[in-house]
């Protein structure tokens, strides 16, 4: 019972760790290039979840100053601001990776990583 | 895509989406949002326009030269706002120290230099999303 | 005014990067003029700020006039000023080289984009050297990884796309590990500023040791992927060998070193040498570095393409630097920093002369290098200087860095690594010396035996000669650089 309440209290952190491992597994084992990019996005989502749930202060309100109350407990707004930057970085990495995959598909006509490695090996061993 | 229903609905809705994006950019210092999310919404409205009307029409609305100038102007504006603080006091990107008028919290014209920076970020993010989308779609033709 | 010079450095680099597409409009001479002016300003201002820091004192700037606990801080002390001079001087020489070489490598409508990317890369590297804030370092790291992938894939060949995609995926996994480590440190300390964390790290270490261990593990793994330490180096050969020559020189001599500097800052400034030693991390670093020194050289022996061989040799040399870091002493750290600077110059000399050979003769295969010493004497002499320096012949800078490293090993009392360095030097000789021998002592197919200076463009020859002079002068007078390094190490270990 003790274990169950402590798991439910920290469910954010356990979820973030599980998503990180699932994302890493997807990147390392799947052979389709698009699935690898999706795996990177899952890893990034897990880190954003971890970072934002650090800033929670119990019994705090959302961090917008109300002019009527002067003493109130607010949730820490700094992690949310940092994660906005992180989301923009993640979007630009995904955009760049997808445009590289389009070029690779036009050059090799397949999206499978191992077939692309085979085709590039036979071209380079012909030199 | 060449569907009549999609074109009509897009023509009706795009102004409202852009108004919402401008609202989020302008109120960046009062409510959640700011430059990044407002710029993304503005970019998304132009992506909707490109998808339903085709690449040629979208390039007439936002040609390549204009988005390049907006990007350059955004960064130079950001550096310029920082230099205002440096020239008057000696501190880069100073808000209250450099003499910006802070106003009362909660009104639209307040918080010194933060709305100026938010405008630059919003314009730059919107033009980046449009440029990225046009470049990726162009390869496909 | 002199105190604000580093910030102006950064702003000028960023403004140049943004102004190049507006002013150039496919006129290459305008791009050359703007880039030269910007790089001269960057180099001169870094030298002036290094002179200021050495004579007077180190200082820090906080943006916006806030205190350092809530603002973004830049520290300018001997360590960051020295490496800013190194980055800007070497990048200036490589950019001048690239004015002539880039016409053979990429299409004409992409010249402006290439120089924009190079200037954003320089902005990110200078920012990462100066910054004192953890999340700021992460943002600069991401900018650096995106632009370094972009200057590989700007050449429109199939192999480049695959190499750039692999580099991007592995680099992103590294950055995400570093961000997870930063989140774990922020969770228990509440500060993102490196100075503030180092003040309270003792109390955190008593209360929450688990967080510090896991955070250090994540951060070191992430930075090791990016710095190409031995088992995690698999992206390096494809990426550095397929890129255009100025890109591979920039990547292999400067970009990889900036991640090593970030590791040094994190291990010594934030956490402190005694906590790291009590966690038993240094033996792991030294063993992995020793493995890298041997395996990198073994992989390089069997290569036929010259750029691929130089890329594998980088893996071995990064092993030397991490061995110096893992000894956790003043002499070890000084030896590692000296090797960072001397390897940067030697590796860029090697890549630039290989690029000159490809430009002039269009040959990449090692077996076709017979008799090249007579047709391209200046290039092959600089190549020989750099290669002999890598092997460790006295008189060149590589010998001095191995000497300092050996003194540090004997001082730390682990003579096993002395044998590892000797074996690795022999292996270096196995693949560098045959090239020099076959270039100068064998005859090529036409039987040409008269030496005449080759007709390379001046903007390619002059940087090569300058780098060659620097290698020889550091080899004979290492005190020129060692005096700054001793000041730099004094700020890290005290």
PDB file of N, CA and C in Angstrom, chain C residues 81-175:
ATOM      1  N   UNK C  81      39.277  32.673 -22.575  1.00  0.00           N
ATOM      2  CA  UNK C  81      39.916  33.598 -23.522  1.00  0.00           C
ATOM      3  C   UNK C  81      40.924  32.868 -24.387  1.00  0.00           C
ATOM      4  N   UNK C  82      41.685  31.929 -23.787  1.00  0.00           N
ATOM      5  CA  UNK C  82      42.687  31.201 -24.574  1.00  0.00           C
ATOM      6  C   UNK C  82      42.016  30.395 -25.680  1.00  0.00           C
ATOM      7  N   UNK C  83      40.911  29.696 -25.327  1.00  0.00           N
ATOM      8  CA  UNK C  83      40.283  28.880 -26.357  1.00  0.00           C
ATOM      9  C   UNK C  83      39.516  29.697 -27.368  1.00  0.00           C
ATOM     10  N   UNK C  84      39.059  30.892 -26.973  1.00  0.00           N
ATOM     11  CA  UNK C  84      38.447  31.756 -27.979  1.00  0.00           C
ATOM     12  C   UNK C  84      39.467  32.186 -29.019  1.00  0.00           C
ATOM     13  N   UNK C  85      40.709  32.490 -28.579  1.00  0.00           N
ATOM     14  CA  UNK C  85      41.765  32.843 -29.550  1.00  0.00           C
ATOM     15  C   UNK C  85      42.049  31.662 -30.469  1.00  0.00           C
ATOM     16  N   UNK C  86      42.118  30.447 -29.881  1.00  0.00           N
ATOM     17  CA  UNK C  86      42.405  29.251 -30.678  1.00  0.00           C
ATOM     18  C   UNK C  86      41.338  29.049 -31.747  1.00  0.00           C
ATOM     19  N   UNK C  87      40.040  29.129 -31.327  1.00  0.00           N
ATOM     20  CA  UNK C  87      38.951  28.875 -32.271  1.00  0.00           C
ATOM     21  C   UNK C  87      38.961  29.911 -33.382  1.00  0.00           C
ATOM     22  N   UNK C  88      39.094  31.207 -33.021  1.00  0.00           N
ATOM     23  CA  UNK C  88      38.958  32.209 -34.073  1.00  0.00           C
ATOM     24  C   UNK C  88      40.164  32.221 -34.999  1.00  0.00           C
ATOM     25  N   UNK C  89      41.393  31.987 -34.467  1.00  0.00           N
ATOM     26  CA  UNK C  89      42.562  32.009 -35.347  1.00  0.00           C
ATOM     27  C   UNK C  89      42.520  30.855 -36.339  1.00  0.00           C
ATOM     28  N   UNK C  90      42.222  29.634 -35.837  1.00  0.00           N
ATOM     29  CA  UNK C  90      42.218  28.482 -36.733  1.00  0.00           C
ATOM     30  C   UNK C  90      41.082  28.589 -37.742  1.00  0.00           C
ATOM     31  N   UNK C  91      39.914  29.091 -37.280  1.00  0.00           N
ATOM     32  CA  UNK C  91      38.797  29.213 -38.211  1.00  0.00           C
ATOM     33  C   UNK C  91      39.090  30.258 -39.282  1.00  0.00           C
ATOM     34  N   UNK C  92      39.808  31.334 -38.934  1.00  0.00           N
ATOM     35  CA  UNK C  92      40.179  32.335 -39.930  1.00  0.00           C
ATOM     36  C   UNK C  92      41.021  31.703 -41.036  1.00  0.00           C
ATOM     37  N   UNK C  93      42.035  30.874 -40.635  1.00  0.00           N
ATOM     38  CA  UNK C  93      42.887  30.269 -41.651  1.00  0.00           C
ATOM     39  C   UNK C  93      42.091  29.317 -42.542  1.00  0.00           C
ATOM     40  N   UNK C  94      41.166  28.528 -41.924  1.00  0.00           N
ATOM     41  CA  UNK C  94      40.409  27.567 -42.726  1.00  0.00           C
ATOM     42  C   UNK C  94      39.450  28.291 -43.665  1.00  0.00           C
ATOM     43  N   UNK C  95      38.854  29.411 -43.205  1.00  0.00           N
ATOM     44  CA  UNK C  95      37.921  30.114 -44.090  1.00  0.00           C
ATOM     45  C   UNK C  95      38.666  30.740 -45.266  1.00  0.00           C
ATOM     46  N   UNK C  96      39.875  31.284 -45.012  1.00  0.00           N
ATOM     47  CA  UNK C  96      40.654  31.843 -46.129  1.00  0.00           C
ATOM     48  C   UNK C  96      41.005  30.745 -47.129  1.00  0.00           C
ATOM     49  N   UNK C  97      41.365  29.545 -46.629  1.00  0.00           N
ATOM     50  CA  UNK C  97      41.633  28.413 -47.520  1.00  0.00           C
ATOM     51  C   UNK C  97      40.412  28.090 -48.356  1.00  0.00           C
ATOM     52  N   UNK C  98      39.228  28.186 -47.744  1.00  0.00           N
ATOM     53  CA  UNK C  98      38.053  27.703 -48.444  1.00  0.00           C
ATOM     54  C   UNK C  98      37.594  28.623 -49.548  1.00  0.00           C
ATOM     55  N   UNK C  99      38.114  29.871 -49.610  1.00  0.00           N
ATOM     56  CA  UNK C  99      37.671  30.762 -50.681  1.00  0.00           C
ATOM     57  C   UNK C  99      37.997  30.184 -52.054  1.00  0.00           C
ATOM     58  N   UNK C 100      39.151  29.490 -52.162  1.00  0.00           N
ATOM     59  CA  UNK C 100      39.506  28.917 -53.458  1.00  0.00           C
ATOM     60  C   UNK C 100      39.007  27.507 -53.618  1.00  0.00           C
ATOM     61  N   UNK C 101      38.892  26.774 -52.509  1.00  0.00           N
ATOM     62  CA  UNK C 101      38.630  25.347 -52.636  1.00  0.00           C
ATOM     63  C   UNK C 101      37.166  25.056 -52.839  1.00  0.00           C
ATOM     64  N   UNK C 102      36.286  25.960 -52.358  1.00  0.00           N
ATOM     65  CA  UNK C 102      34.880  25.608 -52.298  1.00  0.00           C
ATOM     66  C   UNK C 102      34.262  25.584 -53.689  1.00  0.00           C
ATOM     67  N   UNK C 103      34.922  26.231 -54.676  1.00  0.00           N
ATOM     68  CA  UNK C 103      34.354  26.235 -56.020  1.00  0.00           C
ATOM     69  C   UNK C 103      34.380  24.860 -56.646  1.00  0.00           C
ATOM     70  N   UNK C 104      35.274  23.989 -56.162  1.00  0.00           N
ATOM     71  CA  UNK C 104      35.333  22.653 -56.749  1.00  0.00           C
ATOM     72  C   UNK C 104      34.403  21.676 -56.066  1.00  0.00           C
ATOM     73  N   UNK C 105      33.845  22.063 -54.907  1.00  0.00           N
ATOM     74  CA  UNK C 105      33.171  21.036 -54.127  1.00  0.00           C
ATOM     75  C   UNK C 105      31.656  21.153 -54.205  1.00  0.00           C
ATOM     76  N   UNK C 106      31.101  22.383 -54.134  1.00  0.00           N
ATOM     77  CA  UNK C 106      29.647  22.482 -54.083  1.00  0.00           C
ATOM     78  C   UNK C 106      29.170  23.355 -55.234  1.00  0.00           C
ATOM     79  N   UNK C 107      27.844  23.343 -55.464  1.00  0.00           N
ATOM     80  CA  UNK C 107      27.282  24.093 -56.584  1.00  0.00           C
ATOM     81  C   UNK C 107      27.309  25.581 -56.324  1.00  0.00           C
ATOM     82  N   UNK C 108      27.145  26.355 -57.394  1.00  0.00           N
ATOM     83  CA  UNK C 108      27.380  27.782 -57.263  1.00  0.00           C
ATOM     84  C   UNK C 108      26.289  28.506 -56.497  1.00  0.00           C
ATOM     85  N   UNK C 109      25.048  27.993 -56.534  1.00  0.00           N
ATOM     86  CA  UNK C 109      24.004  28.751 -55.848  1.00  0.00           C
ATOM     87  C   UNK C 109      24.008  28.490 -54.362  1.00  0.00           C
ATOM     88  N   UNK C 110      24.990  27.751 -53.848  1.00  0.00           N
ATOM     89  CA  UNK C 110      24.990  27.438 -52.428  1.00  0.00           C
ATOM     90  C   UNK C 110      26.144  28.066 -51.686  1.00  0.00           C
ATOM     91  N   UNK C 111      26.922  28.936 -52.350  1.00  0.00           N
ATOM     92  CA  UNK C 111      28.048  29.524 -51.651  1.00  0.00           C
ATOM     93  C   UNK C 111      27.580  30.349 -50.471  1.00  0.00           C
ATOM     94  N   UNK C 112      26.532  31.182 -50.676  1.00  0.00           N
ATOM     95  CA  UNK C 112      26.047  32.026 -49.591  1.00  0.00           C
ATOM     96  C   UNK C 112      25.573  31.210 -48.415  1.00  0.00           C
ATOM     97  N   UNK C 113      24.814  30.122 -48.688  1.00  0.00           N
ATOM     98  CA  UNK C 113      24.318  29.287 -47.593  1.00  0.00           C
ATOM     99  C   UNK C 113      25.466  28.664 -46.829  1.00  0.00           C
ATOM    100  N   UNK C 114      26.536  28.266 -47.545  1.00  0.00           N
ATOM    101  CA  UNK C 114      27.648  27.620 -46.855  1.00  0.00           C
ATOM    102  C   UNK C 114      28.292  28.561 -45.854  1.00  0.00           C
ATOM    103  N   UNK C 115      28.523  29.821 -46.277  1.00  0.00           N
ATOM    104  CA  UNK C 115      29.192  30.726 -45.347  1.00  0.00           C
ATOM    105  C   UNK C 115      28.286  31.163 -44.215  1.00  0.00           C
ATOM    106  N   UNK C 116      26.958  31.250 -44.491  1.00  0.00           N
ATOM    107  CA  UNK C 116      26.038  31.516 -43.384  1.00  0.00           C
ATOM    108  C   UNK C 116      26.148  30.435 -42.324  1.00  0.00           C
ATOM    109  N   UNK C 117      26.150  29.156 -42.778  1.00  0.00           N
ATOM    110  CA  UNK C 117      26.241  28.056 -41.822  1.00  0.00           C
ATOM    111  C   UNK C 117      27.561  28.096 -41.060  1.00  0.00           C
ATOM    112  N   UNK C 118      28.670  28.420 -41.750  1.00  0.00           N
ATOM    113  CA  UNK C 118      29.964  28.433 -41.050  1.00  0.00           C
ATOM    114  C   UNK C 118      29.971  29.518 -39.978  1.00  0.00           C
ATOM    115  N   UNK C 119      29.352  30.693 -40.284  1.00  0.00           N
ATOM    116  CA  UNK C 119      29.382  31.737 -39.259  1.00  0.00           C
ATOM    117  C   UNK C 119      28.481  31.426 -38.086  1.00  0.00           C
ATOM    118  N   UNK C 120      27.336  30.756 -38.331  1.00  0.00           N
ATOM    119  CA  UNK C 120      26.502  30.372 -37.188  1.00  0.00           C
ATOM    120  C   UNK C 120      27.246  29.322 -36.357  1.00  0.00           C
ATOM    121  N   UNK C 121      27.998  28.436 -37.036  1.00  0.00           N
ATOM    122  CA  UNK C 121      28.798  27.444 -36.312  1.00  0.00           C
ATOM    123  C   UNK C 121      29.821  28.125 -35.413  1.00  0.00           C
ATOM    124  N   UNK C 122      30.494  29.167 -35.936  1.00  0.00           N
ATOM    125  CA  UNK C 122      31.489  29.865 -35.120  1.00  0.00           C
ATOM    126  C   UNK C 122      30.833  30.581 -33.952  1.00  0.00           C
ATOM    127  N   UNK C 123      29.651  31.185 -34.183  1.00  0.00           N
ATOM    128  CA  UNK C 123      28.924  31.854 -33.110  1.00  0.00           C
ATOM    129  C   UNK C 123      28.599  30.873 -31.997  1.00  0.00           C
ATOM    130  N   UNK C 124      28.134  29.654 -32.363  1.00  0.00           N
ATOM    131  CA  UNK C 124      27.779  28.672 -31.345  1.00  0.00           C
ATOM    132  C   UNK C 124      29.016  28.209 -30.587  1.00  0.00           C
ATOM    133  N   UNK C 125      30.166  28.054 -31.288  1.00  0.00           N
ATOM    134  CA  UNK C 125      31.355  27.575 -30.593  1.00  0.00           C
ATOM    135  C   UNK C 125      31.887  28.620 -29.628  1.00  0.00           C
ATOM    136  N   UNK C 126      31.908  29.903 -30.055  1.00  0.00           N
ATOM    137  CA  UNK C 126      32.383  30.936 -29.133  1.00  0.00           C
ATOM    138  C   UNK C 126      31.461  31.043 -27.940  1.00  0.00           C
ATOM    139  N   UNK C 127      30.132  30.954 -28.187  1.00  0.00           N
ATOM    140  CA  UNK C 127      29.186  31.027 -27.087  1.00  0.00           C
ATOM    141  C   UNK C 127      29.386  29.913 -26.098  1.00  0.00           C
ATOM    142  N   UNK C 128      29.656  28.681 -26.621  1.00  0.00           N
ATOM    143  CA  UNK C 128      29.800  27.565 -25.720  1.00  0.00           C
ATOM    144  C   UNK C 128      31.073  27.675 -24.908  1.00  0.00           C
ATOM    145  N   UNK C 129      32.103  28.358 -25.437  1.00  0.00           N
ATOM    146  CA  UNK C 129      33.333  28.515 -24.657  1.00  0.00           C
ATOM    147  C   UNK C 129      33.137  29.515 -23.544  1.00  0.00           C
ATOM    148  N   UNK C 130      32.396  30.616 -23.833  1.00  0.00           N
ATOM    149  CA  UNK C 130      32.307  31.682 -22.845  1.00  0.00           C
ATOM    150  C   UNK C 130      31.263  31.427 -21.782  1.00  0.00           C
ATOM    151  N   UNK C 131      30.235  30.620 -22.029  1.00  0.00           N
ATOM    152  CA  UNK C 131      29.059  30.686 -21.184  1.00  0.00           C
ATOM    153  C   UNK C 131      29.267  30.047 -19.831  1.00  0.00           C
ATOM    154  N   UNK C 132      28.492  30.510 -18.844  1.00  0.00           N
ATOM    155  CA  UNK C 132      28.611  29.979 -17.502  1.00  0.00           C
ATOM    156  C   UNK C 132      27.277  29.432 -17.020  1.00  0.00           C
ATOM    157  N   UNK C 133      26.382  29.105 -17.935  1.00  0.00           N
ATOM    158  CA  UNK C 133      25.028  28.752 -17.566  1.00  0.00           C
ATOM    159  C   UNK C 133      24.726  27.427 -18.247  1.00  0.00           C
ATOM    160  N   UNK C 134      24.129  26.478 -17.521  1.00  0.00           N
ATOM    161  CA  UNK C 134      24.004  25.124 -18.048  1.00  0.00           C
ATOM    162  C   UNK C 134      23.049  25.061 -19.233  1.00  0.00           C
ATOM    163  N   UNK C 135      21.860  25.727 -19.121  1.00  0.00           N
ATOM    164  CA  UNK C 135      20.913  25.583 -20.202  1.00  0.00           C
ATOM    165  C   UNK C 135      21.356  26.353 -21.425  1.00  0.00           C
ATOM    166  N   UNK C 136      22.062  27.467 -21.226  1.00  0.00           N
ATOM    167  CA  UNK C 136      22.629  28.205 -22.345  1.00  0.00           C
ATOM    168  C   UNK C 136      23.614  27.339 -23.115  1.00  0.00           C
ATOM    169  N   UNK C 137      24.396  26.516 -22.351  1.00  0.00           N
ATOM    170  CA  UNK C 137      25.336  25.615 -23.001  1.00  0.00           C
ATOM    171  C   UNK C 137      24.586  24.580 -23.826  1.00  0.00           C
ATOM    172  N   UNK C 138      23.423  24.106 -23.334  1.00  0.00           N
ATOM    173  CA  UNK C 138      22.651  23.128 -24.094  1.00  0.00           C
ATOM    174  C   UNK C 138      22.138  23.727 -25.392  1.00  0.00           C
ATOM    175  N   UNK C 139      21.655  24.994 -25.346  1.00  0.00           N
ATOM    176  CA  UNK C 139      21.120  25.602 -26.562  1.00  0.00           C
ATOM    177  C   UNK C 139      22.219  25.781 -27.598  1.00  0.00           C
ATOM    178  N   UNK C 140      23.402  26.245 -27.165  1.00  0.00           N
ATOM    179  CA  UNK C 140      24.513  26.380 -28.108  1.00  0.00           C
ATOM    180  C   UNK C 140      24.936  25.035 -28.660  1.00  0.00           C
ATOM    181  N   UNK C 141      24.857  23.974 -27.820  1.00  0.00           N
ATOM    182  CA  UNK C 141      25.209  22.637 -28.293  1.00  0.00           C
ATOM    183  C   UNK C 141      24.269  22.196 -29.398  1.00  0.00           C
ATOM    184  N   UNK C 142      22.967  22.513 -29.272  1.00  0.00           N
ATOM    185  CA  UNK C 142      22.035  22.110 -30.308  1.00  0.00           C
ATOM    186  C   UNK C 142      22.266  22.876 -31.602  1.00  0.00           C
ATOM    187  N   UNK C 143      22.530  24.192 -31.487  1.00  0.00           N
ATOM    188  CA  UNK C 143      22.832  24.965 -32.701  1.00  0.00           C
ATOM    189  C   UNK C 143      24.058  24.380 -33.382  1.00  0.00           C
ATOM    190  N   UNK C 144      25.068  24.020 -32.573  1.00  0.00           N
ATOM    191  CA  UNK C 144      26.313  23.489 -33.133  1.00  0.00           C
ATOM    192  C   UNK C 144      26.058  22.175 -33.856  1.00  0.00           C
ATOM    193  N   UNK C 145      25.206  21.288 -33.270  1.00  0.00           N
ATOM    194  CA  UNK C 145      25.023  19.991 -33.904  1.00  0.00           C
ATOM    195  C   UNK C 145      24.247  20.133 -35.205  1.00  0.00           C
ATOM    196  N   UNK C 146      23.239  21.049 -35.238  1.00  0.00           N
ATOM    197  CA  UNK C 146      22.485  21.201 -36.484  1.00  0.00           C
ATOM    198  C   UNK C 146      23.340  21.775 -37.590  1.00  0.00           C
ATOM    199  N   UNK C 147      24.142  22.808 -37.277  1.00  0.00           N
ATOM    200  CA  UNK C 147      24.922  23.389 -38.371  1.00  0.00           C
ATOM    201  C   UNK C 147      26.058  22.485 -38.801  1.00  0.00           C
ATOM    202  N   UNK C 148      26.621  21.685 -37.879  1.00  0.00           N
ATOM    203  CA  UNK C 148      27.706  20.823 -38.337  1.00  0.00           C
ATOM    204  C   UNK C 148      27.159  19.680 -39.186  1.00  0.00           C
ATOM    205  N   UNK C 149      25.897  19.258 -38.958  1.00  0.00           N
ATOM    206  CA  UNK C 149      25.315  18.289 -39.893  1.00  0.00           C
ATOM    207  C   UNK C 149      25.040  18.958 -41.227  1.00  0.00           C
ATOM    208  N   UNK C 150      24.674  20.252 -41.186  1.00  0.00           N
ATOM    209  CA  UNK C 150      24.313  20.889 -42.442  1.00  0.00           C
ATOM    210  C   UNK C 150      25.522  21.132 -43.316  1.00  0.00           C
ATOM    211  N   UNK C 151      26.715  21.414 -42.742  1.00  0.00           N
ATOM    212  CA  UNK C 151      27.847  21.631 -43.637  1.00  0.00           C
ATOM    213  C   UNK C 151      28.403  20.327 -44.169  1.00  0.00           C
ATOM    214  N   UNK C 152      27.911  19.176 -43.678  1.00  0.00           N
ATOM    215  CA  UNK C 152      28.281  17.916 -44.329  1.00  0.00           C
ATOM    216  C   UNK C 152      27.350  17.650 -45.497  1.00  0.00           C
ATOM    217  N   UNK C 153      26.033  17.882 -45.283  1.00  0.00           N
ATOM    218  CA  UNK C 153      25.093  17.466 -46.301  1.00  0.00           C
ATOM    219  C   UNK C 153      24.887  18.508 -47.374  1.00  0.00           C
ATOM    220  N   UNK C 154      25.709  19.579 -47.394  1.00  0.00           N
ATOM    221  CA  UNK C 154      25.501  20.613 -48.402  1.00  0.00           C
ATOM    222  C   UNK C 154      26.039  20.143 -49.748  1.00  0.00           C
ATOM    223  N   UNK C 155      26.869  19.106 -49.743  1.00  0.00           N
ATOM    224  CA  UNK C 155      27.361  18.559 -50.997  1.00  0.00           C
ATOM    225  C   UNK C 155      26.346  17.539 -51.457  1.00  0.00           C
ATOM    226  N   UNK C 156      25.911  17.620 -52.712  1.00  0.00           N
ATOM    227  CA  UNK C 156      24.749  16.826 -53.087  1.00  0.00           C
ATOM    228  C   UNK C 156      25.155  15.462 -53.602  1.00  0.00           C
ATOM    229  N   UNK C 157      25.664  14.631 -52.699  1.00  0.00           N
ATOM    230  CA  UNK C 157      25.969  13.268 -53.107  1.00  0.00           C
ATOM    231  C   UNK C 157      25.251  12.319 -52.168  1.00  0.00           C
ATOM    232  N   UNK C 158      25.066  11.068 -52.613  1.00  0.00           N
ATOM    233  CA  UNK C 158      24.260  10.138 -51.815  1.00  0.00           C
ATOM    234  C   UNK C 158      24.933   9.800 -50.493  1.00  0.00           C
ATOM    235  N   UNK C 159      26.258   9.601 -50.543  1.00  0.00           N
ATOM    236  CA  UNK C 159      26.949   9.188 -49.325  1.00  0.00           C
ATOM    237  C   UNK C 159      26.882  10.284 -48.268  1.00  0.00           C
ATOM    238  N   UNK C 160      26.853  11.574 -48.717  1.00  0.00           N
ATOM    239  CA  UNK C 160      26.790  12.663 -47.745  1.00  0.00           C
ATOM    240  C   UNK C 160      25.497  12.644 -46.977  1.00  0.00           C
ATOM    241  N   UNK C 161      24.351  12.339 -47.684  1.00  0.00           N
ATOM    242  CA  UNK C 161      23.076  12.362 -46.973  1.00  0.00           C
ATOM    243  C   UNK C 161      23.057  11.306 -45.895  1.00  0.00           C
ATOM    244  N   UNK C 162      23.564  10.113 -46.206  1.00  0.00           N
ATOM    245  CA  UNK C 162      23.524   9.042 -45.223  1.00  0.00           C
ATOM    246  C   UNK C 162      24.420   9.369 -44.037  1.00  0.00           C
ATOM    247  N   UNK C 163      25.628   9.910 -44.331  1.00  0.00           N
ATOM    248  CA  UNK C 163      26.534  10.247 -43.230  1.00  0.00           C
ATOM    249  C   UNK C 163      25.935  11.329 -42.346  1.00  0.00           C
ATOM    250  N   UNK C 164      25.277  12.355 -42.984  1.00  0.00           N
ATOM    251  CA  UNK C 164      24.710  13.436 -42.176  1.00  0.00           C
ATOM    252  C   UNK C 164      23.543  12.941 -41.344  1.00  0.00           C
ATOM    253  N   UNK C 165      22.717  12.019 -41.883  1.00  0.00           N
ATOM    254  CA  UNK C 165      21.584  11.523 -41.096  1.00  0.00           C
ATOM    255  C   UNK C 165      22.060  10.730 -39.902  1.00  0.00           C
ATOM    256  N   UNK C 166      23.105   9.900 -40.113  1.00  0.00           N
ATOM    257  CA  UNK C 166      23.615   9.112 -38.992  1.00  0.00           C
ATOM    258  C   UNK C 166      24.205  10.021 -37.913  1.00  0.00           C
ATOM    259  N   UNK C 167      24.953  11.051 -38.360  1.00  0.00           N
ATOM    260  CA  UNK C 167      25.539  12.000 -37.428  1.00  0.00           C
ATOM    261  C   UNK C 167      24.433  12.694 -36.642  1.00  0.00           C
ATOM    262  N   UNK C 168      23.314  13.060 -37.344  1.00  0.00           N
ATOM    263  CA  UNK C 168      22.256  13.792 -36.675  1.00  0.00           C
ATOM    264  C   UNK C 168      21.583  12.938 -35.624  1.00  0.00           C
ATOM    265  N   UNK C 169      21.283  11.666 -35.949  1.00  0.00           N
ATOM    266  CA  UNK C 169      20.567  10.830 -34.990  1.00  0.00           C
ATOM    267  C   UNK C 169      21.416  10.598 -33.748  1.00  0.00           C
ATOM    268  N   UNK C 170      22.722  10.275 -33.955  1.00  0.00           N
ATOM    269  CA  UNK C 170      23.567  10.017 -32.792  1.00  0.00           C
ATOM    270  C   UNK C 170      23.794  11.277 -31.969  1.00  0.00           C
ATOM    271  N   UNK C 171      23.984  12.427 -32.640  1.00  0.00           N
ATOM    272  CA  UNK C 171      24.167  13.667 -31.895  1.00  0.00           C
ATOM    273  C   UNK C 171      22.953  14.026 -31.095  1.00  0.00           C
ATOM    274  N   UNK C 172      21.733  13.749 -31.652  1.00  0.00           N
ATOM    275  CA  UNK C 172      20.529  14.106 -30.905  1.00  0.00           C
ATOM    276  C   UNK C 172      20.396  13.240 -29.667  1.00  0.00           C
ATOM    277  N   UNK C 173      20.728  11.946 -29.784  1.00  0.00           N
ATOM    278  CA  UNK C 173      20.687  11.109 -28.579  1.00  0.00           C
ATOM    279  C   UNK C 173      21.656  11.652 -27.532  1.00  0.00           C
ATOM    280  N   UNK C 174      22.832  12.097 -27.967  1.00  0.00           N
ATOM    281  CA  UNK C 174      23.783  12.687 -27.023  1.00  0.00           C
ATOM    282  C   UNK C 174      23.233  13.936 -26.351  1.00  0.00           C
ATOM    283  N   UNK C 175      22.632  14.847 -27.155  1.00  0.00           N
ATOM    284  CA  UNK C 175      22.107  16.076 -26.562  1.00  0.00           C
ATOM    285  C   UNK C 175      20.993  15.790 -25.583  1.00  0.00           C
TER     286      UNK C 175
END
